[in-house]
């Protein structure tokens, strides 16, 4: 992959729309889109330009049936260093005229819950995690180095996290006197419980490697030099699976959070009716009736 | 236990209704109902006949005050191999006339969420987990061997899981090109978090023994030859406890998922008022006022 | 700290309101309020008098900007032994005239869910956990010995739990034939999953030390003789952090439980707007622009 590359697999009528990206590198391998955040001078900080490129490429990923799994990583030695502290200064200046906040503010927040926020200009950096969360295809974060602040949020928004021995995550927001603005107050408790969530968010302490697996922050840990190989083995295996079933499984996991068990079962039954009509289900049934073993030759439809 | 046995403890007026089961074996020991899924040719696959027997016996379990804890297991060497792939072929044929599904379908699912499904004829195999989940008494799955697909869902629907060294669980649905139709998209994230849930559901990989305990899928692991002994020790201990308190504790854990902490406390206060009037509470208070130690001699009322 | 002490840091106009407590000891060290439950004859049982003192002192804690983190512990060798069994006898006598409860009661509970409970006289002991849960500042339970019944609930209601090798928790309610009336049916599943929750609640078994860390019940374990030192190091570090950001982080973690990811992100964005106006955020931005490293010199505003 060059620093700026045309993406493979984009030929024919779509070629005219293909864009050369500056802040991400992309490659498609065996149905896996590898998206590498790439801005070495900032250790891959997520700014508006990188966010815009990610939004665009993720839309394309979702619409391209040849791309079945997302792998998100960063140019070594960093995953993503978070947002850029220089941008903070400007925002502060914009707010100087405004009044001081009260020290204890839960009551005020209750009021803000019902309020609509004004639309912001440009891509909202802190909404990239939502875009990844909402992808209708599997996603894997390969945490190859520090993932700080919204960089941690990007990792958390993927379905699965694998870390290298040097991979580590931190809710660094607190060191900037900020709250986690990337949705990790929603995500972390679902992975590691409220106690460890608040410990990490109050302190900004790093958590990585096997420790991250131990508390449920990541699913697998690899030695650094085997990280991408191990992650790609998993990604390719998922990419050769039944894509429609994967998509609806993710949907059901998301939706079931707000349902009772009975409602979740009813929704799963409806989804199963849908999946039973896919080519992949028919392939699998014939495969096992023919006494084959292992993964059926799925086609992703 | 013979392959087909009359259940102990069913005498007198009820005897006329006692049924000999074909696909389950049952035994009552010290207040513990041991239900063993039993269909060796299919490694205890859950078909409509086994489901019908389970539904009937579980109704009886819930209504019989002498039976205070359910232990669910399978005839060795399997726990339950899931649904039967032969049934899938017939369902596919029934659907052949219908149209192909779209590849990305979350939007369509949103529509289906509000729709009522038509009633199906016969017992719905994938609703056995709901029946177990809704039991107003404690339940323990003793995973003595492979628990695959809906077999995994049966294990997940028990309150507590204990595994033997050879016990292992797999969301095998994906190998059939299907989604988990048994409610495990609701249950698994509550036990092991969303990341490990999707990893297991995307791949169908097995998880068992100490690894299952490590990620929270099971609470205890025993060597195979001590599994049933260890599980029964726990089950009998619970069966000699205060049954009404157990029942309402389970109710509160279920209900509290959808409540705020304050609402959950209010509901617990109401439940406590109820439990303070039980014979078991009075026995316990006298027991400790009399300077006794250990478990009071509860009667289950 | 004497058995009854005036609290340090309470001088000037407030001094006239300062109360000498009988059942708690308090000390303020570097912004950390250390509250020690203190009733050695009952191993620090939580009765109405101790509860009243805790309610009062926690109100004061929340309103005093100099006190930024709560540490809750008990006079050795106990954390808190729960409620007092002698009180149970009186309550039973009050209820003797009432009718017997039905054995299976989920249906009846459904009815009670909608019912308003009559106001009770005096402080409600089982609502102390709610008061701690709702504190708009960070809290740490230092479990130095047994924490039983509502004592366990007090530990669970703190944001973070650290345990000593001798620290252990138990849902002892069941030994009294009672349900967990302290809200732990809501809290425990969020920390350790439903399976381990019901196992602990059905049996009342103790869980402590490294085992508690392993299943997610506590975040850190220290040798007994280093417990308070380790806990205070953490508490002081948090107390020197950005207090407004801490407060809103806790708010977001609580609120996000009932929101979708998108809603949680919107709420976090609103909270971030608020926090960007704090003095601490401005201090932090300048600190890093000036090429400093480590924790900025936050002032807690």
PDB file of N, CA and C in Angstrom, chain B residues 62 134-136 138 159-161 190-191 214 219 237 242 245-253 255-256 259-262 264-265 267-270 272-277 281-282 284 288 296 298, chain C residues 88-89 91-92 95-96 98-101 104-106 108-110 112-113 117 126-127 129-130 133 174-183 185-187 193-196 198-199 201-202 205 214:
ATOM      1  N   UNK B  62     -43.175 -26.748  37.601  1.00  0.00           N
ATOM      2  CA  UNK B  62     -43.481 -25.445  38.188  1.00  0.00           C
ATOM      3  C   UNK B  62     -44.645 -25.537  39.175  1.00  0.00           C
ATOM      4  N   UNK B 134     -38.471 -18.489  31.836  1.00  0.00           N
ATOM      5  CA  UNK B 134     -39.614 -17.987  32.603  1.00  0.00           C
ATOM      6  C   UNK B 134     -39.978 -18.851  33.806  1.00  0.00           C
ATOM      7  N   UNK B 135     -39.294 -19.962  34.012  1.00  0.00           N
ATOM      8  CA  UNK B 135     -39.592 -20.813  35.168  1.00  0.00           C
ATOM      9  C   UNK B 135     -39.456 -20.010  36.455  1.00  0.00           C
ATOM     10  N   UNK B 136     -40.436 -20.129  37.339  1.00  0.00           N
ATOM     11  CA  UNK B 136     -40.404 -19.367  38.587  1.00  0.00           C
ATOM     12  C   UNK B 136     -39.585 -20.070  39.668  1.00  0.00           C
ATOM     13  N   UNK B 138     -35.380 -21.871  40.466  1.00  0.00           N
ATOM     14  CA  UNK B 138     -33.997 -21.901  39.978  1.00  0.00           C
ATOM     15  C   UNK B 138     -33.748 -23.051  39.001  1.00  0.00           C
ATOM     16  N   UNK B 159     -30.608 -20.519  34.715  1.00  0.00           N
ATOM     17  CA  UNK B 159     -30.069 -19.429  35.531  1.00  0.00           C
ATOM     18  C   UNK B 159     -28.553 -19.529  35.653  1.00  0.00           C
ATOM     19  N   UNK B 160     -28.057 -20.748  35.804  1.00  0.00           N
ATOM     20  CA  UNK B 160     -26.640 -20.988  36.085  1.00  0.00           C
ATOM     21  C   UNK B 160     -26.164 -22.105  35.161  1.00  0.00           C
ATOM     22  N   UNK B 161     -24.933 -22.007  34.682  1.00  0.00           N
ATOM     23  CA  UNK B 161     -24.341 -23.049  33.880  1.00  0.00           C
ATOM     24  C   UNK B 161     -23.103 -23.599  34.576  1.00  0.00           C
ATOM     25  N   UNK B 190     -25.470 -10.318  27.751  1.00  0.00           N
ATOM     26  CA  UNK B 190     -25.644 -10.089  29.189  1.00  0.00           C
ATOM     27  C   UNK B 190     -24.675 -10.940  30.006  1.00  0.00           C
ATOM     28  N   UNK B 191     -24.126 -11.978  29.397  1.00  0.00           N
ATOM     29  CA  UNK B 191     -23.187 -12.847  30.109  1.00  0.00           C
ATOM     30  C   UNK B 191     -21.735 -12.539  29.770  1.00  0.00           C
ATOM     31  N   UNK B 214     -13.880 -18.476  32.285  1.00  0.00           N
ATOM     32  CA  UNK B 214     -13.067 -17.263  32.218  1.00  0.00           C
ATOM     33  C   UNK B 214     -13.824 -16.100  31.585  1.00  0.00           C
ATOM     34  N   UNK B 219     -20.408 -20.656  35.223  1.00  0.00           N
ATOM     35  CA  UNK B 219     -19.993 -20.210  36.555  1.00  0.00           C
ATOM     36  C   UNK B 219     -18.993 -21.144  37.208  1.00  0.00           C
ATOM     37  N   UNK B 237     -28.283 -28.008  47.509  1.00  0.00           N
ATOM     38  CA  UNK B 237     -28.122 -26.920  48.459  1.00  0.00           C
ATOM     39  C   UNK B 237     -29.158 -25.827  48.166  1.00  0.00           C
ATOM     40  N   UNK B 242     -34.722 -21.175  50.807  1.00  0.00           N
ATOM     41  CA  UNK B 242     -36.046 -20.558  50.899  1.00  0.00           C
ATOM     42  C   UNK B 242     -36.621 -20.327  49.502  1.00  0.00           C
ATOM     43  N   UNK B 245     -38.176 -16.927  48.371  1.00  0.00           N
ATOM     44  CA  UNK B 245     -37.156 -15.890  48.204  1.00  0.00           C
ATOM     45  C   UNK B 245     -36.370 -16.119  46.913  1.00  0.00           C
ATOM     46  N   UNK B 246     -36.024 -17.383  46.628  1.00  0.00           N
ATOM     47  CA  UNK B 246     -35.330 -17.690  45.378  1.00  0.00           C
ATOM     48  C   UNK B 246     -36.143 -17.226  44.173  1.00  0.00           C
ATOM     49  N   UNK B 247     -37.428 -17.555  44.217  1.00  0.00           N
ATOM     50  CA  UNK B 247     -38.294 -17.244  43.084  1.00  0.00           C
ATOM     51  C   UNK B 247     -38.362 -15.737  42.850  1.00  0.00           C
ATOM     52  N   UNK B 248     -38.529 -14.988  43.935  1.00  0.00           N
ATOM     53  CA  UNK B 248     -38.660 -13.537  43.773  1.00  0.00           C
ATOM     54  C   UNK B 248     -37.314 -12.881  43.466  1.00  0.00           C
ATOM     55  N   UNK B 249     -36.221 -13.480  43.910  1.00  0.00           N
ATOM     56  CA  UNK B 249     -34.899 -12.962  43.529  1.00  0.00           C
ATOM     57  C   UNK B 249     -34.727 -13.050  42.011  1.00  0.00           C
ATOM     58  N   UNK B 250     -35.093 -14.209  41.452  1.00  0.00           N
ATOM     59  CA  UNK B 250     -35.001 -14.379  39.995  1.00  0.00           C
ATOM     60  C   UNK B 250     -35.900 -13.372  39.279  1.00  0.00           C
ATOM     61  N   UNK B 251     -37.100 -13.203  39.812  1.00  0.00           N
ATOM     62  CA  UNK B 251     -38.029 -12.221  39.235  1.00  0.00           C
ATOM     63  C   UNK B 251     -37.410 -10.830  39.235  1.00  0.00           C
ATOM     64  N   UNK B 252     -36.807 -10.445  40.362  1.00  0.00           N
ATOM     65  CA  UNK B 252     -36.231  -9.102  40.473  1.00  0.00           C
ATOM     66  C   UNK B 252     -35.049  -8.920  39.523  1.00  0.00           C
ATOM     67  N   UNK B 253     -34.226  -9.961  39.384  1.00  0.00           N
ATOM     68  CA  UNK B 253     -33.097  -9.863  38.445  1.00  0.00           C
ATOM     69  C   UNK B 253     -33.623  -9.671  37.021  1.00  0.00           C
ATOM     70  N   UNK B 255     -36.659  -8.480  36.066  1.00  0.00           N
ATOM     71  CA  UNK B 255     -37.388  -7.221  35.903  1.00  0.00           C
ATOM     72  C   UNK B 255     -36.463  -6.008  35.955  1.00  0.00           C
ATOM     73  N   UNK B 256     -35.417  -6.100  36.775  1.00  0.00           N
ATOM     74  CA  UNK B 256     -34.566  -4.928  36.992  1.00  0.00           C
ATOM     75  C   UNK B 256     -33.820  -4.503  35.732  1.00  0.00           C
ATOM     76  N   UNK B 259     -35.551  -1.493  34.474  1.00  0.00           N
ATOM     77  CA  UNK B 259     -35.912  -0.461  35.443  1.00  0.00           C
ATOM     78  C   UNK B 259     -34.707   0.424  35.752  1.00  0.00           C
ATOM     79  N   UNK B 260     -34.971   1.611  36.291  1.00  0.00           N
ATOM     80  CA  UNK B 260     -33.897   2.404  36.878  1.00  0.00           C
ATOM     81  C   UNK B 260     -33.572   1.812  38.245  1.00  0.00           C
ATOM     82  N   UNK B 261     -32.439   2.256  38.815  1.00  0.00           N
ATOM     83  CA  UNK B 261     -32.047   1.730  40.117  1.00  0.00           C
ATOM     84  C   UNK B 261     -33.119   2.042  41.158  1.00  0.00           C
ATOM     85  N   UNK B 262     -33.677   3.247  41.099  1.00  0.00           N
ATOM     86  CA  UNK B 262     -34.709   3.616  42.066  1.00  0.00           C
ATOM     87  C   UNK B 262     -35.946   2.725  41.912  1.00  0.00           C
ATOM     88  N   UNK B 264     -36.043  -0.231  40.683  1.00  0.00           N
ATOM     89  CA  UNK B 264     -35.691  -1.590  41.093  1.00  0.00           C
ATOM     90  C   UNK B 264     -35.714  -1.716  42.611  1.00  0.00           C
ATOM     91  N   UNK B 265     -35.258  -0.678  43.303  1.00  0.00           N
ATOM     92  CA  UNK B 265     -35.286  -0.690  44.766  1.00  0.00           C
ATOM     93  C   UNK B 265     -36.722  -0.703  45.288  1.00  0.00           C
ATOM     94  N   UNK B 267     -39.339  -1.879  43.751  1.00  0.00           N
ATOM     95  CA  UNK B 267     -39.915  -3.198  43.488  1.00  0.00           C
ATOM     96  C   UNK B 267     -39.368  -4.221  44.484  1.00  0.00           C
ATOM     97  N   UNK B 268     -38.068  -4.124  44.790  1.00  0.00           N
ATOM     98  CA  UNK B 268     -37.472  -5.047  45.763  1.00  0.00           C
ATOM     99  C   UNK B 268     -38.105  -4.855  47.140  1.00  0.00           C
ATOM    100  N   UNK B 269     -38.414  -3.614  47.491  1.00  0.00           N
ATOM    101  CA  UNK B 269     -39.058  -3.369  48.786  1.00  0.00           C
ATOM    102  C   UNK B 269     -40.423  -4.038  48.843  1.00  0.00           C
ATOM    103  N   UNK B 270     -41.163  -3.951  47.752  1.00  0.00           N
ATOM    104  CA  UNK B 270     -42.478  -4.598  47.696  1.00  0.00           C
ATOM    105  C   UNK B 270     -42.324  -6.113  47.814  1.00  0.00           C
ATOM    106  N   UNK B 272     -39.891  -7.700  49.253  1.00  0.00           N
ATOM    107  CA  UNK B 272     -39.440  -8.042  50.606  1.00  0.00           C
ATOM    108  C   UNK B 272     -40.628  -8.103  51.575  1.00  0.00           C
ATOM    109  N   UNK B 273     -41.567  -7.166  51.425  1.00  0.00           N
ATOM    110  CA  UNK B 273     -42.770  -7.196  52.265  1.00  0.00           C
ATOM    111  C   UNK B 273     -43.453  -8.554  52.155  1.00  0.00           C
ATOM    112  N   UNK B 274     -43.503  -9.048  50.938  1.00  0.00           N
ATOM    113  CA  UNK B 274     -44.134 -10.339  50.678  1.00  0.00           C
ATOM    114  C   UNK B 274     -43.355 -11.472  51.361  1.00  0.00           C
ATOM    115  N   UNK B 275     -42.037 -11.455  51.184  1.00  0.00           N
ATOM    116  CA  UNK B 275     -41.205 -12.556  51.668  1.00  0.00           C
ATOM    117  C   UNK B 275     -41.132 -12.579  53.195  1.00  0.00           C
ATOM    118  N   UNK B 276     -41.265 -11.410  53.818  1.00  0.00           N
ATOM    119  CA  UNK B 276     -41.211 -11.372  55.283  1.00  0.00           C
ATOM    120  C   UNK B 276     -42.345 -12.167  55.919  1.00  0.00           C
ATOM    121  N   UNK B 277     -43.366 -12.465  55.153  1.00  0.00           N
ATOM    122  CA  UNK B 277     -44.483 -13.231  55.706  1.00  0.00           C
ATOM    123  C   UNK B 277     -44.342 -14.732  55.490  1.00  0.00           C
ATOM    124  N   UNK B 281     -38.785 -17.299  56.335  1.00  0.00           N
ATOM    125  CA  UNK B 281     -38.164 -16.142  56.982  1.00  0.00           C
ATOM    126  C   UNK B 281     -38.280 -16.249  58.499  1.00  0.00           C
ATOM    127  N   UNK B 282     -39.451 -16.682  58.956  1.00  0.00           N
ATOM    128  CA  UNK B 282     -39.640 -16.805  60.408  1.00  0.00           C
ATOM    129  C   UNK B 282     -38.712 -17.872  60.986  1.00  0.00           C
ATOM    130  N   UNK B 284     -35.835 -18.713  59.824  1.00  0.00           N
ATOM    131  CA  UNK B 284     -34.461 -18.210  59.800  1.00  0.00           C
ATOM    132  C   UNK B 284     -34.204 -17.245  60.954  1.00  0.00           C
ATOM    133  N   UNK B 288     -31.356 -17.825  64.011  1.00  0.00           N
ATOM    134  CA  UNK B 288     -30.196 -17.005  64.355  1.00  0.00           C
ATOM    135  C   UNK B 288     -30.348 -16.369  65.742  1.00  0.00           C
ATOM    136  N   UNK B 296     -30.346 -22.272  57.864  1.00  0.00           N
ATOM    137  CA  UNK B 296     -31.515 -22.652  58.673  1.00  0.00           C
ATOM    138  C   UNK B 296     -32.284 -23.804  58.017  1.00  0.00           C
ATOM    139  N   UNK B 298     -34.864 -24.636  56.300  1.00  0.00           N
ATOM    140  CA  UNK B 298     -35.959 -24.087  55.498  1.00  0.00           C
ATOM    141  C   UNK B 298     -36.928 -25.185  55.056  1.00  0.00           C
TER     142      UNK B 298
ATOM    143  N   UNK C  88     -35.675  -7.832  62.542  1.00  0.00           N
ATOM    144  CA  UNK C  88     -36.561  -8.678  61.731  1.00  0.00           C
ATOM    145  C   UNK C  88     -37.721  -9.218  62.560  1.00  0.00           C
ATOM    146  N   UNK C  89     -37.411  -9.603  63.831  1.00  0.00           N
ATOM    147  CA  UNK C  89     -38.422 -10.224  64.684  1.00  0.00           C
ATOM    148  C   UNK C  89     -39.620  -9.287  64.874  1.00  0.00           C
ATOM    149  N   UNK C  91     -40.591  -6.862  62.928  1.00  0.00           N
ATOM    150  CA  UNK C  91     -41.357  -6.737  61.688  1.00  0.00           C
ATOM    151  C   UNK C  91     -42.268  -7.935  61.460  1.00  0.00           C
ATOM    152  N   UNK C  92     -41.756  -9.121  61.818  1.00  0.00           N
ATOM    153  CA  UNK C  92     -42.584 -10.319  61.660  1.00  0.00           C
ATOM    154  C   UNK C  92     -43.835 -10.203  62.515  1.00  0.00           C
ATOM    155  N   UNK C  95     -46.573  -8.260  61.194  1.00  0.00           N
ATOM    156  CA  UNK C  95     -47.247  -8.826  60.025  1.00  0.00           C
ATOM    157  C   UNK C  95     -48.074 -10.071  60.340  1.00  0.00           C
ATOM    158  N   UNK C  96     -48.014 -10.537  61.598  1.00  0.00           N
ATOM    159  CA  UNK C  96     -48.603 -11.831  61.920  1.00  0.00           C
ATOM    160  C   UNK C  96     -50.074 -11.928  61.536  1.00  0.00           C
ATOM    161  N   UNK C  98     -51.536 -10.779  59.060  1.00  0.00           N
ATOM    162  CA  UNK C  98     -51.797 -10.807  57.624  1.00  0.00           C
ATOM    163  C   UNK C  98     -51.837 -12.231  57.077  1.00  0.00           C
ATOM    164  N   UNK C  99     -52.302 -12.363  55.865  1.00  0.00           N
ATOM    165  CA  UNK C  99     -52.491 -13.691  55.284  1.00  0.00           C
ATOM    166  C   UNK C  99     -51.179 -14.271  54.770  1.00  0.00           C
ATOM    167  N   UNK C 100     -51.176 -15.573  54.582  1.00  0.00           N
ATOM    168  CA  UNK C 100     -50.006 -16.281  54.063  1.00  0.00           C
ATOM    169  C   UNK C 100     -49.784 -15.949  52.585  1.00  0.00           C
ATOM    170  N   UNK C 101     -48.542 -15.876  52.154  1.00  0.00           N
ATOM    171  CA  UNK C 101     -48.281 -15.631  50.735  1.00  0.00           C
ATOM    172  C   UNK C 101     -48.437 -16.905  49.906  1.00  0.00           C
ATOM    173  N   UNK C 104     -45.897 -19.355  44.483  1.00  0.00           N
ATOM    174  CA  UNK C 104     -45.353 -18.788  43.245  1.00  0.00           C
ATOM    175  C   UNK C 104     -46.042 -17.463  42.978  1.00  0.00           C
ATOM    176  N   UNK C 105     -45.256 -16.417  42.866  1.00  0.00           N
ATOM    177  CA  UNK C 105     -45.838 -15.105  43.077  1.00  0.00           C
ATOM    178  C   UNK C 105     -45.470 -14.087  42.021  1.00  0.00           C
ATOM    179  N   UNK C 106     -44.914 -14.519  40.884  1.00  0.00           N
ATOM    180  CA  UNK C 106     -44.538 -13.517  39.892  1.00  0.00           C
ATOM    181  C   UNK C 106     -45.762 -12.726  39.430  1.00  0.00           C
ATOM    182  N   UNK C 108     -48.463 -12.020  41.070  1.00  0.00           N
ATOM    183  CA  UNK C 108     -48.831 -11.036  42.082  1.00  0.00           C
ATOM    184  C   UNK C 108     -47.884  -9.838  42.048  1.00  0.00           C
ATOM    185  N   UNK C 109     -46.594 -10.110  41.814  1.00  0.00           N
ATOM    186  CA  UNK C 109     -45.617  -9.028  41.756  1.00  0.00           C
ATOM    187  C   UNK C 109     -45.940  -8.068  40.615  1.00  0.00           C
ATOM    188  N   UNK C 110     -46.381  -8.601  39.498  1.00  0.00           N
ATOM    189  CA  UNK C 110     -46.732  -7.734  38.367  1.00  0.00           C
ATOM    190  C   UNK C 110     -47.739  -6.685  38.811  1.00  0.00           C
ATOM    191  N   UNK C 112     -48.056  -5.626  41.884  1.00  0.00           N
ATOM    192  CA  UNK C 112     -47.433  -4.715  42.843  1.00  0.00           C
ATOM    193  C   UNK C 112     -46.542  -3.686  42.158  1.00  0.00           C
ATOM    194  N   UNK C 113     -46.067  -4.009  40.939  1.00  0.00           N
ATOM    195  CA  UNK C 113     -45.161  -3.086  40.255  1.00  0.00           C
ATOM    196  C   UNK C 113     -45.793  -1.712  40.095  1.00  0.00           C
ATOM    197  N   UNK C 117     -46.030   2.553  47.211  1.00  0.00           N
ATOM    198  CA  UNK C 117     -45.860   2.098  48.578  1.00  0.00           C
ATOM    199  C   UNK C 117     -46.123   3.257  49.535  1.00  0.00           C
ATOM    200  N   UNK C 126     -32.558   0.558  53.519  1.00  0.00           N
ATOM    201  CA  UNK C 126     -32.229  -0.052  52.237  1.00  0.00           C
ATOM    202  C   UNK C 126     -32.169   0.966  51.102  1.00  0.00           C
ATOM    203  N   UNK C 127     -32.363   2.249  51.407  1.00  0.00           N
ATOM    204  CA  UNK C 127     -32.204   3.269  50.372  1.00  0.00           C
ATOM    205  C   UNK C 127     -30.876   4.017  50.487  1.00  0.00           C
ATOM    206  N   UNK C 129     -28.015   2.690  49.695  1.00  0.00           N
ATOM    207  CA  UNK C 129     -27.322   2.431  48.422  1.00  0.00           C
ATOM    208  C   UNK C 129     -27.759   3.382  47.302  1.00  0.00           C
ATOM    209  N   UNK C 130     -29.040   3.732  47.260  1.00  0.00           N
ATOM    210  CA  UNK C 130     -29.496   4.663  46.221  1.00  0.00           C
ATOM    211  C   UNK C 130     -28.857   6.036  46.412  1.00  0.00           C
ATOM    212  N   UNK C 133     -25.364   5.743  45.134  1.00  0.00           N
ATOM    213  CA  UNK C 133     -25.411   5.611  43.671  1.00  0.00           C
ATOM    214  C   UNK C 133     -25.646   6.966  43.013  1.00  0.00           C
ATOM    215  N   UNK C 174     -30.382 -14.417  51.633  1.00  0.00           N
ATOM    216  CA  UNK C 174     -31.027 -15.713  51.434  1.00  0.00           C
ATOM    217  C   UNK C 174     -30.979 -16.558  52.709  1.00  0.00           C
ATOM    218  N   UNK C 175     -29.932 -16.401  53.517  1.00  0.00           N
ATOM    219  CA  UNK C 175     -29.853 -17.167  54.764  1.00  0.00           C
ATOM    220  C   UNK C 175     -30.919 -16.724  55.757  1.00  0.00           C
ATOM    221  N   UNK C 176     -31.418 -15.505  55.600  1.00  0.00           N
ATOM    222  CA  UNK C 176     -32.537 -15.048  56.422  1.00  0.00           C
ATOM    223  C   UNK C 176     -33.879 -15.299  55.746  1.00  0.00           C
ATOM    224  N   UNK C 177     -33.850 -16.034  54.643  1.00  0.00           N
ATOM    225  CA  UNK C 177     -35.092 -16.297  53.924  1.00  0.00           C
ATOM    226  C   UNK C 177     -35.624 -15.063  53.221  1.00  0.00           C
ATOM    227  N   UNK C 178     -34.737 -14.125  52.912  1.00  0.00           N
ATOM    228  CA  UNK C 178     -35.155 -12.860  52.301  1.00  0.00           C
ATOM    229  C   UNK C 178     -34.597 -12.717  50.890  1.00  0.00           C
ATOM    230  N   UNK C 179     -35.131 -11.737  50.154  1.00  0.00           N
ATOM    231  CA  UNK C 179     -34.568 -11.375  48.853  1.00  0.00           C
ATOM    232  C   UNK C 179     -33.602 -10.201  49.066  1.00  0.00           C
ATOM    233  N   UNK C 180     -32.717  -9.945  48.101  1.00  0.00           N
ATOM    234  CA  UNK C 180     -31.819  -8.793  48.230  1.00  0.00           C
ATOM    235  C   UNK C 180     -32.636  -7.500  48.132  1.00  0.00           C
ATOM    236  N   UNK C 181     -32.851  -6.859  49.270  1.00  0.00           N
ATOM    237  CA  UNK C 181     -33.730  -5.697  49.312  1.00  0.00           C
ATOM    238  C   UNK C 181     -32.994  -4.397  49.069  1.00  0.00           C
ATOM    239  N   UNK C 182     -31.727  -4.491  48.695  1.00  0.00           N
ATOM    240  CA  UNK C 182     -30.866  -3.310  48.624  1.00  0.00           C
ATOM    241  C   UNK C 182     -30.538  -2.894  47.197  1.00  0.00           C
ATOM    242  N   UNK C 183     -31.242  -3.484  46.227  1.00  0.00           N
ATOM    243  CA  UNK C 183     -31.002  -3.086  44.843  1.00  0.00           C
ATOM    244  C   UNK C 183     -29.945  -3.904  44.134  1.00  0.00           C
ATOM    245  N   UNK C 185     -30.131  -6.785  42.926  1.00  0.00           N
ATOM    246  CA  UNK C 185     -30.667  -7.486  41.746  1.00  0.00           C
ATOM    247  C   UNK C 185     -30.547  -6.610  40.501  1.00  0.00           C
ATOM    248  N   UNK C 186     -30.410  -5.318  40.702  1.00  0.00           N
ATOM    249  CA  UNK C 186     -30.204  -4.387  39.594  1.00  0.00           C
ATOM    250  C   UNK C 186     -28.712  -4.242  39.304  1.00  0.00           C
ATOM    251  N   UNK C 187     -27.909  -4.153  40.372  1.00  0.00           N
ATOM    252  CA  UNK C 187     -26.498  -3.820  40.195  1.00  0.00           C
ATOM    253  C   UNK C 187     -25.621  -4.998  39.799  1.00  0.00           C
ATOM    254  N   UNK C 193     -22.760 -10.294  35.339  1.00  0.00           N
ATOM    255  CA  UNK C 193     -23.631 -11.117  34.506  1.00  0.00           C
ATOM    256  C   UNK C 193     -24.695 -11.823  35.327  1.00  0.00           C
ATOM    257  N   UNK C 194     -25.734 -12.276  34.645  1.00  0.00           N
ATOM    258  CA  UNK C 194     -26.878 -12.852  35.344  1.00  0.00           C
ATOM    259  C   UNK C 194     -26.559 -14.201  35.988  1.00  0.00           C
ATOM    260  N   UNK C 195     -25.678 -14.989  35.369  1.00  0.00           N
ATOM    261  CA  UNK C 195     -25.417 -16.337  35.866  1.00  0.00           C
ATOM    262  C   UNK C 195     -24.720 -16.294  37.222  1.00  0.00           C
ATOM    263  N   UNK C 196     -23.624 -15.546  37.317  1.00  0.00           N
ATOM    264  CA  UNK C 196     -22.925 -15.453  38.591  1.00  0.00           C
ATOM    265  C   UNK C 196     -23.753 -14.705  39.629  1.00  0.00           C
ATOM    266  N   UNK C 198     -27.092 -14.844  40.024  1.00  0.00           N
ATOM    267  CA  UNK C 198     -28.059 -15.758  40.643  1.00  0.00           C
ATOM    268  C   UNK C 198     -27.352 -16.815  41.483  1.00  0.00           C
ATOM    269  N   UNK C 199     -26.179 -17.256  41.041  1.00  0.00           N
ATOM    270  CA  UNK C 199     -25.421 -18.214  41.848  1.00  0.00           C
ATOM    271  C   UNK C 199     -25.133 -17.627  43.229  1.00  0.00           C
ATOM    272  N   UNK C 201     -26.673 -15.107  44.694  1.00  0.00           N
ATOM    273  CA  UNK C 201     -27.888 -14.746  45.430  1.00  0.00           C
ATOM    274  C   UNK C 201     -28.667 -15.963  45.905  1.00  0.00           C
ATOM    275  N   UNK C 202     -28.635 -17.056  45.149  1.00  0.00           N
ATOM    276  CA  UNK C 202     -29.322 -18.278  45.588  1.00  0.00           C
ATOM    277  C   UNK C 202     -28.612 -18.911  46.784  1.00  0.00           C
ATOM    278  N   UNK C 205     -23.162 -17.527  49.083  1.00  0.00           N
ATOM    279  CA  UNK C 205     -21.732 -17.838  49.192  1.00  0.00           C
ATOM    280  C   UNK C 205     -20.883 -16.567  49.172  1.00  0.00           C
ATOM    281  N   UNK C 214     -11.560 -11.314  39.542  1.00  0.00           N
ATOM    282  CA  UNK C 214     -11.662 -12.193  38.378  1.00  0.00           C
ATOM    283  C   UNK C 214     -13.050 -12.152  37.747  1.00  0.00           C
TER     284      UNK C 214
END
